[in-house]
Coordinates of C-alpha atoms and ligand atoms in Angstrom, one line a residue:
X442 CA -33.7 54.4 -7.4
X443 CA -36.8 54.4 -8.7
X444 CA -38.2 54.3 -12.5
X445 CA -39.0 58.1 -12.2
X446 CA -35.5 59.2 -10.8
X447 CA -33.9 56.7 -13.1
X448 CA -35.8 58.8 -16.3
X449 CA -35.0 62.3 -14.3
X450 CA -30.9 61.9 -14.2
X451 CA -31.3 60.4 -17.5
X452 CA -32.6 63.8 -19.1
X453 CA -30.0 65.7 -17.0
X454 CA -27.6 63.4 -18.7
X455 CA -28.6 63.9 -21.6
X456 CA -28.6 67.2 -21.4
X457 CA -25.3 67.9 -19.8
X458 CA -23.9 66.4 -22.6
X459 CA -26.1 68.3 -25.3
X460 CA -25.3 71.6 -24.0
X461 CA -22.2 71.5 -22.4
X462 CA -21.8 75.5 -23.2
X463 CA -25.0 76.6 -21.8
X464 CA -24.5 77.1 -17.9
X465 CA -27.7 79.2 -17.4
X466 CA -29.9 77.0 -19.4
X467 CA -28.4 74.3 -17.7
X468 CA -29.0 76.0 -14.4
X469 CA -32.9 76.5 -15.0
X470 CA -33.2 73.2 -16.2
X471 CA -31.6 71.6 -13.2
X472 CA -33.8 73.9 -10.5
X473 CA -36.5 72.3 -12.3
X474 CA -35.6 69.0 -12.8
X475 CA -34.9 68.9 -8.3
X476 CA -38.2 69.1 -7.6
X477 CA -40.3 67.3 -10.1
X478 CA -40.1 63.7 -8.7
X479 CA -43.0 63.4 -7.3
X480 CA -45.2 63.7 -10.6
X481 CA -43.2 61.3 -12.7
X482 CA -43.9 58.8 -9.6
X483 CA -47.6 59.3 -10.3
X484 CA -47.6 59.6 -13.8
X485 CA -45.1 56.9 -15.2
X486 CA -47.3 57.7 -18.5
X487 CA -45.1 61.0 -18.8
X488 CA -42.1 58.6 -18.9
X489 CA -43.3 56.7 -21.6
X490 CA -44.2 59.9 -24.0
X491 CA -40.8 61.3 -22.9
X492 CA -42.0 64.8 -21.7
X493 CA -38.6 66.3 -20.1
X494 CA -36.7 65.1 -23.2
X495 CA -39.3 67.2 -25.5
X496 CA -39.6 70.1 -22.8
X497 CA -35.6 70.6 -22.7
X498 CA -35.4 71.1 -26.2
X499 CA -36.8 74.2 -28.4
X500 CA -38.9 73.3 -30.5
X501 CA -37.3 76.0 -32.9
X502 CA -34.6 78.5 -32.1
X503 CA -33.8 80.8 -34.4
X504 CA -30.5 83.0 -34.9
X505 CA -30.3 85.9 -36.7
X506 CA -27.9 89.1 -38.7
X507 CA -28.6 92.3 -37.6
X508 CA -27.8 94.6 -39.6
X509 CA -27.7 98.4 -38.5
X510 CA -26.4 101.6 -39.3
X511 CA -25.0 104.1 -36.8
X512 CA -25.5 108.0 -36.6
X513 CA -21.5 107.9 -38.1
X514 CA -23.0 106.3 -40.9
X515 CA -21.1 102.8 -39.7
X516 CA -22.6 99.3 -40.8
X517 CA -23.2 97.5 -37.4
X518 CA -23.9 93.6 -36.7
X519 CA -25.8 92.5 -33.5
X520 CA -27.2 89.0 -33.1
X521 CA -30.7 88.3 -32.8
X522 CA -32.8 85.4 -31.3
X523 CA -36.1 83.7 -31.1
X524 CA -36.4 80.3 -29.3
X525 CA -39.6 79.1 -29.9
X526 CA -40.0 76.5 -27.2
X527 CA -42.9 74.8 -26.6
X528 CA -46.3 75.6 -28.2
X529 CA -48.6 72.8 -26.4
X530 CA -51.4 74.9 -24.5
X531 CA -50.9 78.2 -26.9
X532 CA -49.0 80.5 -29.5
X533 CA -45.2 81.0 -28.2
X534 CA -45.2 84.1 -25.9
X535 CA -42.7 85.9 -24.0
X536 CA -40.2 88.9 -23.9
X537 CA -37.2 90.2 -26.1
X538 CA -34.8 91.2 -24.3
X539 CA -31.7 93.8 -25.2
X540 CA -28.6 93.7 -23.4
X541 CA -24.7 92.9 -24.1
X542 CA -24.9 89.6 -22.2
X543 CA -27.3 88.4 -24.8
X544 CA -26.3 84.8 -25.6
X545 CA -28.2 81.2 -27.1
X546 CA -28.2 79.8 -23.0
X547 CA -29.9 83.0 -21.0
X548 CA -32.7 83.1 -24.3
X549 CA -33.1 79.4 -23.7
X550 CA -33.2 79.4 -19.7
X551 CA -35.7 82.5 -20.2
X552 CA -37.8 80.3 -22.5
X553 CA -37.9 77.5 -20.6
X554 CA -39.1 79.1 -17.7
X555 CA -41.6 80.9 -19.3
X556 CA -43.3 78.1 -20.5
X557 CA -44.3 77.0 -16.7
X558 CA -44.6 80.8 -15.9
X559 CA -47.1 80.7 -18.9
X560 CA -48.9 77.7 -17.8
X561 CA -49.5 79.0 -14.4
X562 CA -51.0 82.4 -14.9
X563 CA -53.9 80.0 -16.2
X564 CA -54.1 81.9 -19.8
X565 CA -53.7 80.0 -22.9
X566 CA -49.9 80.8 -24.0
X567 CA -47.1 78.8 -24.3
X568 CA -43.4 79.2 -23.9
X569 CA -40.5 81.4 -25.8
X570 CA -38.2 84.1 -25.7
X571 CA -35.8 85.8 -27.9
X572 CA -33.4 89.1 -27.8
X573 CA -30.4 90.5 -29.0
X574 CA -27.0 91.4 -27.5
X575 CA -28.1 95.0 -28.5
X576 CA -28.3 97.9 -26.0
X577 CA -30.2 100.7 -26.4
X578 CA -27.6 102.3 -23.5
X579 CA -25.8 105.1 -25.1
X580 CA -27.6 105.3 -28.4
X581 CA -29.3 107.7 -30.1
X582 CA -33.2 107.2 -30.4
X583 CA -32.6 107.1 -34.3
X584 CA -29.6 104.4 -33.8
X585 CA -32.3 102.4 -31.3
X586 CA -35.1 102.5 -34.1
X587 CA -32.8 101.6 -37.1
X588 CA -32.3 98.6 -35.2
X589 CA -35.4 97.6 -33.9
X590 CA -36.8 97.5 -38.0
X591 CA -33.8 95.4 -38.7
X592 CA -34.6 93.3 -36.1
X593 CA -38.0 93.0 -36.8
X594 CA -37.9 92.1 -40.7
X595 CA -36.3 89.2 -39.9
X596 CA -38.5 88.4 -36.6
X597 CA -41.6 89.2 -38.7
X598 CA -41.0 86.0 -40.9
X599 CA -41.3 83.5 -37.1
X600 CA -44.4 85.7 -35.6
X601 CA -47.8 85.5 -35.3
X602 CA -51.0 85.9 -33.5
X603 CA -51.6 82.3 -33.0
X604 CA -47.9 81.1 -33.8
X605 CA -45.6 83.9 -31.6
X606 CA -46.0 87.1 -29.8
X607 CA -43.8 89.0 -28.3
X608 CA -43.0 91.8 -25.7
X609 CA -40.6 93.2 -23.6
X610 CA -37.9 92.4 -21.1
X611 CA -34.5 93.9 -20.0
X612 CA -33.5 96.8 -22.3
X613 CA -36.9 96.5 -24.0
X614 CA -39.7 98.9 -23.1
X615 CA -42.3 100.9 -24.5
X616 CA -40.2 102.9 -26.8
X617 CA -38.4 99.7 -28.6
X618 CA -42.0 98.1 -28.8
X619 CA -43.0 101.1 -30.7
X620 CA -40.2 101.0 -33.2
X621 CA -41.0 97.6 -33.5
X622 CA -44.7 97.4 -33.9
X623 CA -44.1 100.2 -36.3
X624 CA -42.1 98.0 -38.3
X625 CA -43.9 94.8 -38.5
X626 CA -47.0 96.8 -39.6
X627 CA -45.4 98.2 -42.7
X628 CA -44.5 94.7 -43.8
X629 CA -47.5 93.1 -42.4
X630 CA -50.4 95.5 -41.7
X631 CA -52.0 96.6 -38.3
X632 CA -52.1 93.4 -36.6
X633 CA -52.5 94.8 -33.0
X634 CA -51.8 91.9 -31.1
X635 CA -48.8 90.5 -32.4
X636 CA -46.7 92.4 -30.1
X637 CA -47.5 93.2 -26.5
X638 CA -46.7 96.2 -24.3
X639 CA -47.4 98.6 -26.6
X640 CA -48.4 102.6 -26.7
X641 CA -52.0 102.3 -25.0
X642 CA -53.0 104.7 -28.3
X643 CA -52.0 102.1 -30.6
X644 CA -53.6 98.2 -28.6
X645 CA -51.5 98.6 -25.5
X646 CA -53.2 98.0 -22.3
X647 CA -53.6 100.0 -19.1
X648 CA -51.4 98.9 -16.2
X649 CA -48.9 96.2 -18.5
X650 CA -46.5 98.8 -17.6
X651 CA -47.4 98.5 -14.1
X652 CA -47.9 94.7 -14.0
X653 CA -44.9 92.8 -13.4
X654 CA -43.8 94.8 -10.7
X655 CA -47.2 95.2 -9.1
X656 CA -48.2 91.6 -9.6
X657 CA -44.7 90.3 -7.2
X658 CA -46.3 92.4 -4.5
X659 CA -49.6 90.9 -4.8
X660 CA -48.0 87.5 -4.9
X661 CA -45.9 88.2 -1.6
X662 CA -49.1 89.8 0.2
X663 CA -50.7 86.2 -0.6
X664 CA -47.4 84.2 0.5
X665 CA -47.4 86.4 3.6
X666 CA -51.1 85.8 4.4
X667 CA -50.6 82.3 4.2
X668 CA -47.9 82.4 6.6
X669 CA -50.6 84.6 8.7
X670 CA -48.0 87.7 7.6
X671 CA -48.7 91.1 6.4
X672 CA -46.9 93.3 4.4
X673 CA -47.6 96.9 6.1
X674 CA -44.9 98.4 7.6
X675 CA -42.0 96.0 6.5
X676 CA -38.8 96.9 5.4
X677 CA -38.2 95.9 1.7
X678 CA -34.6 95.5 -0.3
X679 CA -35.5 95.7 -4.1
X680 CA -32.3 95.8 -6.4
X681 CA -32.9 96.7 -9.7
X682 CA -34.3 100.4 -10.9
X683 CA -36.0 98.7 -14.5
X684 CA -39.9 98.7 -15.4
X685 CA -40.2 95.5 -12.6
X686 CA -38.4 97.4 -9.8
X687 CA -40.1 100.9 -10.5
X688 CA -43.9 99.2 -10.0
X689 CA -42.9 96.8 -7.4
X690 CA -41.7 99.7 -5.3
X691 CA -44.4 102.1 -5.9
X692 CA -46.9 98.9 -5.4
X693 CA -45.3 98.1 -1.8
X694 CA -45.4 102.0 -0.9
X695 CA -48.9 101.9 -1.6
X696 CA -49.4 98.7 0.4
X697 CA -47.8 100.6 3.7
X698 CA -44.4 98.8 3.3
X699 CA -41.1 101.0 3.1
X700 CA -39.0 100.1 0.3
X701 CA -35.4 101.0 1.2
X702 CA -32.9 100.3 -1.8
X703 CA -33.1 100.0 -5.6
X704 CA -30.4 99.9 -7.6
X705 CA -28.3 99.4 -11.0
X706 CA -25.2 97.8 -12.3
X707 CA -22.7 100.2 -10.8
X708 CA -24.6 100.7 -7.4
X709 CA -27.2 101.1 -5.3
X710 CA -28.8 103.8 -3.0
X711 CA -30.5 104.0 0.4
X712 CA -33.0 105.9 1.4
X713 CA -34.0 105.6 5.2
X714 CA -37.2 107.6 4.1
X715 CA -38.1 105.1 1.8
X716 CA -37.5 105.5 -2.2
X717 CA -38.9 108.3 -3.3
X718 CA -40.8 106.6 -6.3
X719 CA -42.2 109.8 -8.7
X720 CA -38.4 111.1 -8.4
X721 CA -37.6 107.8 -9.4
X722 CA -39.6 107.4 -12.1
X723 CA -38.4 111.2 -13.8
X724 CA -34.9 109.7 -13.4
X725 CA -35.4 106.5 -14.9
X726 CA -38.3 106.5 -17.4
X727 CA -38.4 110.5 -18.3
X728 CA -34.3 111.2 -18.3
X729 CA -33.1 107.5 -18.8
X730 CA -30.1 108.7 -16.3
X731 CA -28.5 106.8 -14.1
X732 CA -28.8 106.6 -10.2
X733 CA -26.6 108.9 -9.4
X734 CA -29.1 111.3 -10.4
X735 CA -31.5 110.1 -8.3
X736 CA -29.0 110.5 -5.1
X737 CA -28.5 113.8 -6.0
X738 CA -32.5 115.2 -6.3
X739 CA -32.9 112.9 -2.7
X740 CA -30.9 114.8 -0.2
X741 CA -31.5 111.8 2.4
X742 CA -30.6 109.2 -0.2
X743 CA -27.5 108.2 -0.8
X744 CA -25.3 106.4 -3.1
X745 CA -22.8 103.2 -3.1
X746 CA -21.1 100.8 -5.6
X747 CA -21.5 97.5 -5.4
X748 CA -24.4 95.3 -5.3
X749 CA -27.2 96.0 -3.4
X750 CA -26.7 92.2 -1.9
X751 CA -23.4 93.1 0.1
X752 CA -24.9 95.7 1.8
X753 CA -25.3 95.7 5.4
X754 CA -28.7 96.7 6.2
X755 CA -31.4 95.3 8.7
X756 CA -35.1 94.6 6.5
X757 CA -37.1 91.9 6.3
X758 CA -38.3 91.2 2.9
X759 CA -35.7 90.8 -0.2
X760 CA -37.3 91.2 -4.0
X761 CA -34.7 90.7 -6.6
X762 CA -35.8 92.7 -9.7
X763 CA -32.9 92.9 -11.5
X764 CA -31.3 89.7 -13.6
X765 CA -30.2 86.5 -13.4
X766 CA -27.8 85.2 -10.5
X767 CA -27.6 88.8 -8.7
X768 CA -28.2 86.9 -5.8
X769 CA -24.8 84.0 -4.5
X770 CA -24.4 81.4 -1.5
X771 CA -22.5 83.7 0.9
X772 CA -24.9 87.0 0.2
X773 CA -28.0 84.4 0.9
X774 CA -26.3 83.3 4.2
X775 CA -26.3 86.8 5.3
X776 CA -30.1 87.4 4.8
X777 CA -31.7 85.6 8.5
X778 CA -29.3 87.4 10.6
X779 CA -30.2 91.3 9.0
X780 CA -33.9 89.8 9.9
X781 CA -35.5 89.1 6.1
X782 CA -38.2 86.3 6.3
X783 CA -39.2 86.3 2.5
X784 CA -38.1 86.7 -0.8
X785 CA -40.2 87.0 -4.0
X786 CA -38.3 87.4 -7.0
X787 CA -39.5 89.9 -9.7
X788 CA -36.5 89.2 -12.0
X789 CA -36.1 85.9 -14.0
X790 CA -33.8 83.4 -11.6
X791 CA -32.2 86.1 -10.0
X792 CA -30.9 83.5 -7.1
X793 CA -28.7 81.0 -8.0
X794 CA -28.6 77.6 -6.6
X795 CA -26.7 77.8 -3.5
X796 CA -28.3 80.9 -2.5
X797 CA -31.9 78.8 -3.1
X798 CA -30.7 76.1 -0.8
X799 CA -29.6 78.9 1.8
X800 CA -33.3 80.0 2.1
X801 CA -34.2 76.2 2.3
X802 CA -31.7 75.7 5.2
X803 CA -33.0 79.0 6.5
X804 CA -36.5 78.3 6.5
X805 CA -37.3 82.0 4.6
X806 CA -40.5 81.8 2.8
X807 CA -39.6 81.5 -0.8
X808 CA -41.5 82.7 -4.1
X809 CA -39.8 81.7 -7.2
X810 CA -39.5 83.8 -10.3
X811 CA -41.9 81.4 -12.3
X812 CA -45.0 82.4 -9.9
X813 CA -44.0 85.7 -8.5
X814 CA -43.2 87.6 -11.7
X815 CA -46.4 86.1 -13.9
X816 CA -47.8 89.2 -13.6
X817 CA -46.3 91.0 -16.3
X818 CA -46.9 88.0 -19.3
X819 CA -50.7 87.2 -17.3
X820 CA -51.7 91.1 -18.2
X821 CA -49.7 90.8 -21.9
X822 CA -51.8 87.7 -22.6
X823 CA -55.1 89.8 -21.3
X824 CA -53.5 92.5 -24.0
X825 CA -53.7 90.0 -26.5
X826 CA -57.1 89.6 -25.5
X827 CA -58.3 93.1 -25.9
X828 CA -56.6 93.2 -29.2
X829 CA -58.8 90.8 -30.7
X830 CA -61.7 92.2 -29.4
X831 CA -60.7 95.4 -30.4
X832 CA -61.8 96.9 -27.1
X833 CA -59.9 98.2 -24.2
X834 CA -60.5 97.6 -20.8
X835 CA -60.0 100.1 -18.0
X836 CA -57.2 100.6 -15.4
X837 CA -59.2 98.8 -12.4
X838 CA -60.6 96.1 -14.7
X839 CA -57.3 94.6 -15.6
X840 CA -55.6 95.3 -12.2
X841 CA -58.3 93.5 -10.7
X842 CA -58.0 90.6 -12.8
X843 CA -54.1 91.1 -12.5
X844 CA -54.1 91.0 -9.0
X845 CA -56.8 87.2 -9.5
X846 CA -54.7 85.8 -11.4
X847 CA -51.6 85.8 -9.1
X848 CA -53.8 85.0 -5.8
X849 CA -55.0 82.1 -7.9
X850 CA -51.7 80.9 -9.1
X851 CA -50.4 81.5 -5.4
X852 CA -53.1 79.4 -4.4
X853 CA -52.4 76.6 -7.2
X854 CA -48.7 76.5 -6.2
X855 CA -49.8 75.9 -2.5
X856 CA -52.4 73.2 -3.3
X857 CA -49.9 71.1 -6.1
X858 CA -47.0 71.1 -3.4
X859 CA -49.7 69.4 -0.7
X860 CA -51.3 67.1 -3.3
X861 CA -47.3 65.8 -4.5
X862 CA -46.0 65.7 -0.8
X863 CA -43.9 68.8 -0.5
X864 CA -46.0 71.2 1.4
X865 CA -44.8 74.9 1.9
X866 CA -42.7 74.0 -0.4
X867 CA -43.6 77.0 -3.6
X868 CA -40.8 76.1 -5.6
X869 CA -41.7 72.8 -6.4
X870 CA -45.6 73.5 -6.1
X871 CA -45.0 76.0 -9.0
X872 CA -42.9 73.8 -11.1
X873 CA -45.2 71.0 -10.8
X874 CA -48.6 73.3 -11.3
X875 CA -47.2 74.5 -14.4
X876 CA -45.5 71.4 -15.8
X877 CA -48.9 69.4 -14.6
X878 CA -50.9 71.2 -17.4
X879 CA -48.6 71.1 -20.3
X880 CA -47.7 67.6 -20.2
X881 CA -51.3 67.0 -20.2
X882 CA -51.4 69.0 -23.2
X883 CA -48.7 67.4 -24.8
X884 CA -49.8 64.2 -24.2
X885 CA -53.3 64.3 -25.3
X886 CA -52.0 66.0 -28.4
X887 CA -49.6 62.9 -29.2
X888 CA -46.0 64.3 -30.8
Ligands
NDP1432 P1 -35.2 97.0 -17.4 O1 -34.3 97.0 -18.5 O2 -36.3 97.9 -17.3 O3 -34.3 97.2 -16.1 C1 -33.3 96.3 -15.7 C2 -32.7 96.7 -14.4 O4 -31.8 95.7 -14.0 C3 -31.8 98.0 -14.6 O5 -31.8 98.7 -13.4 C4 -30.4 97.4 -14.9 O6 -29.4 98.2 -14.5 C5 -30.5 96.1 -14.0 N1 -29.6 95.1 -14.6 C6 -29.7 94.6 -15.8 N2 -28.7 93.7 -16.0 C7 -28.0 93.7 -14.9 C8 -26.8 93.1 -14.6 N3 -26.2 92.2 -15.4 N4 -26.2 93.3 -13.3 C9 -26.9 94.2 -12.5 N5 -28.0 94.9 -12.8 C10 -28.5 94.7 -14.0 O7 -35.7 95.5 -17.2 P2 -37.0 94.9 -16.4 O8 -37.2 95.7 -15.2 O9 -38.1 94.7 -17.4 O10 -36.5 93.4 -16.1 C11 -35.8 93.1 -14.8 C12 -35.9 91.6 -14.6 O11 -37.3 91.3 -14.5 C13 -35.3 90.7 -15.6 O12 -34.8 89.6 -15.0 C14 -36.5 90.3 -16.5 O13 -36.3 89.1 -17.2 C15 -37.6 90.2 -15.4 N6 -39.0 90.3 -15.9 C16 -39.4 91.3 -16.6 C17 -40.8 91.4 -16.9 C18 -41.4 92.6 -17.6 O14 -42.6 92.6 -17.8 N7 -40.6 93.6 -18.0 C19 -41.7 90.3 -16.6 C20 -41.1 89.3 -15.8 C21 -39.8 89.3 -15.5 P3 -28.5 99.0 -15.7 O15 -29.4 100.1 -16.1 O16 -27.3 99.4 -15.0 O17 -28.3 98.0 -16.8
2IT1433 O1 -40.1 87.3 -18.3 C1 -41.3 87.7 -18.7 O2 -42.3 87.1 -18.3 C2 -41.4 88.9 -19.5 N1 -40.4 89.5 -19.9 C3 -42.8 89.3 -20.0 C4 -43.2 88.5 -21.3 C5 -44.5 89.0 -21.9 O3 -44.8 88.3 -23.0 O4 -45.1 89.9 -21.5

């Protein structure tokens, strides 16, 4: 045992104790803490200023009433979130996201990996996330926007444009960003850039709606190429039928792949053909039905239950866009013998750890959430950007500098897991380019 693995199972420790009720915060944390050996060992100065014990804990998290009335004329109570987690190389920044499951352990495993996700698109943001175990599903749009201004007069108090800004995530899109921008402006004035992804006639930017899903494809073209792969003509799994799996198929379509699956959380379909992405798109963003719909406008399309992941289907690349832990052991085992060779996840830890180890054992190239879905905060931090200028840059311009941004972080992931020892290894290259940088930032800035 060394002093470095010694201060590392210390932390988990510590941890494990702290949090005993928080199994996907617990989760992230331990995929991190597995492959960050290697800098402590090098930089015994980290020990000292105690960087994992500062980095595992928020440095605010705040909980919040909801109050909301529905169309009845009921008083409803969700419960809000903000976890404000580490601020050391820019203002707070990530998503809000909706959805029943909403709890204190996935905000904090979404903030914690969004503060290396942060760090590695290059762009000075730091780490946080919040939320609400809200859904939009089955609401009416005057329900959705009495609660988004309830939400937001509390969330306006934490925000700011050099304190926190955020955007979307699951159950959070353009509409909700609206409402919510609409909000904070009557209690705070027109401060465009306080929120991100918003209505490109009110600070939005061209292709943020585009960018997560857009920016995994560009990231698994480069982790191909490395591997002296190319992504034309491959068959591509992508669960999910959200902003991230809408633009990741219509990227890959447009890169000569064939995207053959997307899916919800009742089912999946299969389309031989390939997805048909502008019926997709009517189904999803203009109707807001469900997939059903989509089998029935596709006559060669058609529909199952289940997840996506039991299905029995030969491809060869798997992206995840969808949620956390859609992805187990056994369905991981299953992927070398129907023939995939990558996987680049477009949804936030969407493999859990036994299926992470499976594509270890299996020697499939493997693109972690962290680096492979950057795209989507990289393009909200360019946002930010145009905001401030109070200009707006064009489709091609940010796209291009989109698609940089992830061929450079690609590139940084490759050249920290060769510099620490683990080459080919993207997981840990990604965990210690990011972490590299903030610690460095928290360091010089003392505590
Ligand atoms: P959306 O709300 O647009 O879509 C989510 C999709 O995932 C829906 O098809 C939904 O199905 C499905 N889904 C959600 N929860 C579950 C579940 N528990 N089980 C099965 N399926 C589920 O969200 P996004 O596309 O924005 O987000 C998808 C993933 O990508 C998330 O992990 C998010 O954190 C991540 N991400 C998003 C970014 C962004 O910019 N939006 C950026 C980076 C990562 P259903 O309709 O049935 O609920
Ligand atoms: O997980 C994520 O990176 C997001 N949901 C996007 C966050 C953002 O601030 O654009």
């Amino acid at each position: 045992m060394t002093q470095a693995t010694d201060y590392i199972a210390q932390v988990a420790a510590d941890l494990a104790k702290r949090d005993p009720n928080q199994p996907e915060f617990q989760e992230a944390v331990s995929n991190f803490l597995g492959t960050i050996t290697p800098v402590f060992e090098k930089h015994p100065e980290y020990i000292k200023a105690n960087v994992l014990g500062r980095l595992t804990e928020p440095e605010r998290a705040i909980s919040f009433q909801v109050p909301w009335q529905d169309d009845e004329g009921n008083l409803r109570i969700n419960r809000g979130f903000r976890v404000q987690f580490n601020s050391a190389i820019g203002p707070y920044k990530g998503g809000l996201r909706f959805h029943p499951s909403v709890n204190l352990s996935i905000i904090k495993f979404l903030g914690f990996e969004q503060i290396f996700k942060n760090s590695l698109t290059g762009l000075p943001i730091g780490g946080g996330k919040g939320g609400s175990d809200f859904t939009s599903k089955g609401k009416s749009d005057a329900e959705i926007m009495r609660f988004c201004q309830s939400f937001m007069i509390e969330l306006q108090r934490h925000i700011g444009l050099d304190i926190d800004v955020p955007a979307g995530d699951i159950g959070v899109g353009g509409r909700e960003i609206g409402y919510l921008y609409g909000m904070y402006k009557r209690l705070r004035g027109a401060e465009r850039g306080i929120l991100t992804g918003k209505g490109l006639s009110f600070g939005g930017s061209l292709a943020r709606t585009e960018a997560t899903g857009y920016g995994l494809l560009y990231y698994t073209q480069a982790m191909l190429k490395e591997n002296d792969k190319d992504i034309t003509g491959k068959r591509i799994v992508i669960s999910g039928a959200g902003n991230v799996a809408i633009y990741a198929t219509e990227k890959a379509e447009q890169m000569g792949a064939k995207v053959l699956t997307v899916s919800d959380s009742n089912g999946y379909v299969y389309d031989e053909n390939g997805i048909d992405v502008a019926v997709l798109k009517d189904v999803k963003e203009v109707r807001r039905a469900r997939l059903t719909e989509y089998a029935k406008a596709v006559p060669s399309a058609q529909y199952h239950e289940g997840s996506v992941w039991d299905a029995d289907l030969k491809y060869d690349i798997a992206l995840p866009c969808a949620t956390q832990n859609e992805i187990n052991g056994d369905q991981a085992a299953k992927f070398k013998a129907a023939g995939v060779f990558a996987i680049a996840e477009g949804a936030n830890m969407p493999s859990n750890p036994e299926a992470i180890a499976s594509y270890k054992a299996n020697g499939i190239l493997y693109g972690p959430a962290k680096a492979a879905n950057a795209g989507g905060v990289a393009v909200s931090a360019l946002e930010m950007g145009q905001d401030s200028r109070r200009m707006a840059d064009s489709f091609d311009t940010v796209d291009g500098q989109l698609k940089e941004i992830m061929e450079n972080l690609f590139a940084n992931s490759v050249a920290a897991a060769k510099e620490y020892g683990v080459a080919g290894d993207y997981l840990a290259g990604s965990n210690i380019a990011g972490f590299v940088k903030v610690a460095d930032a928290m360091t010089a800035q003392g505590w």
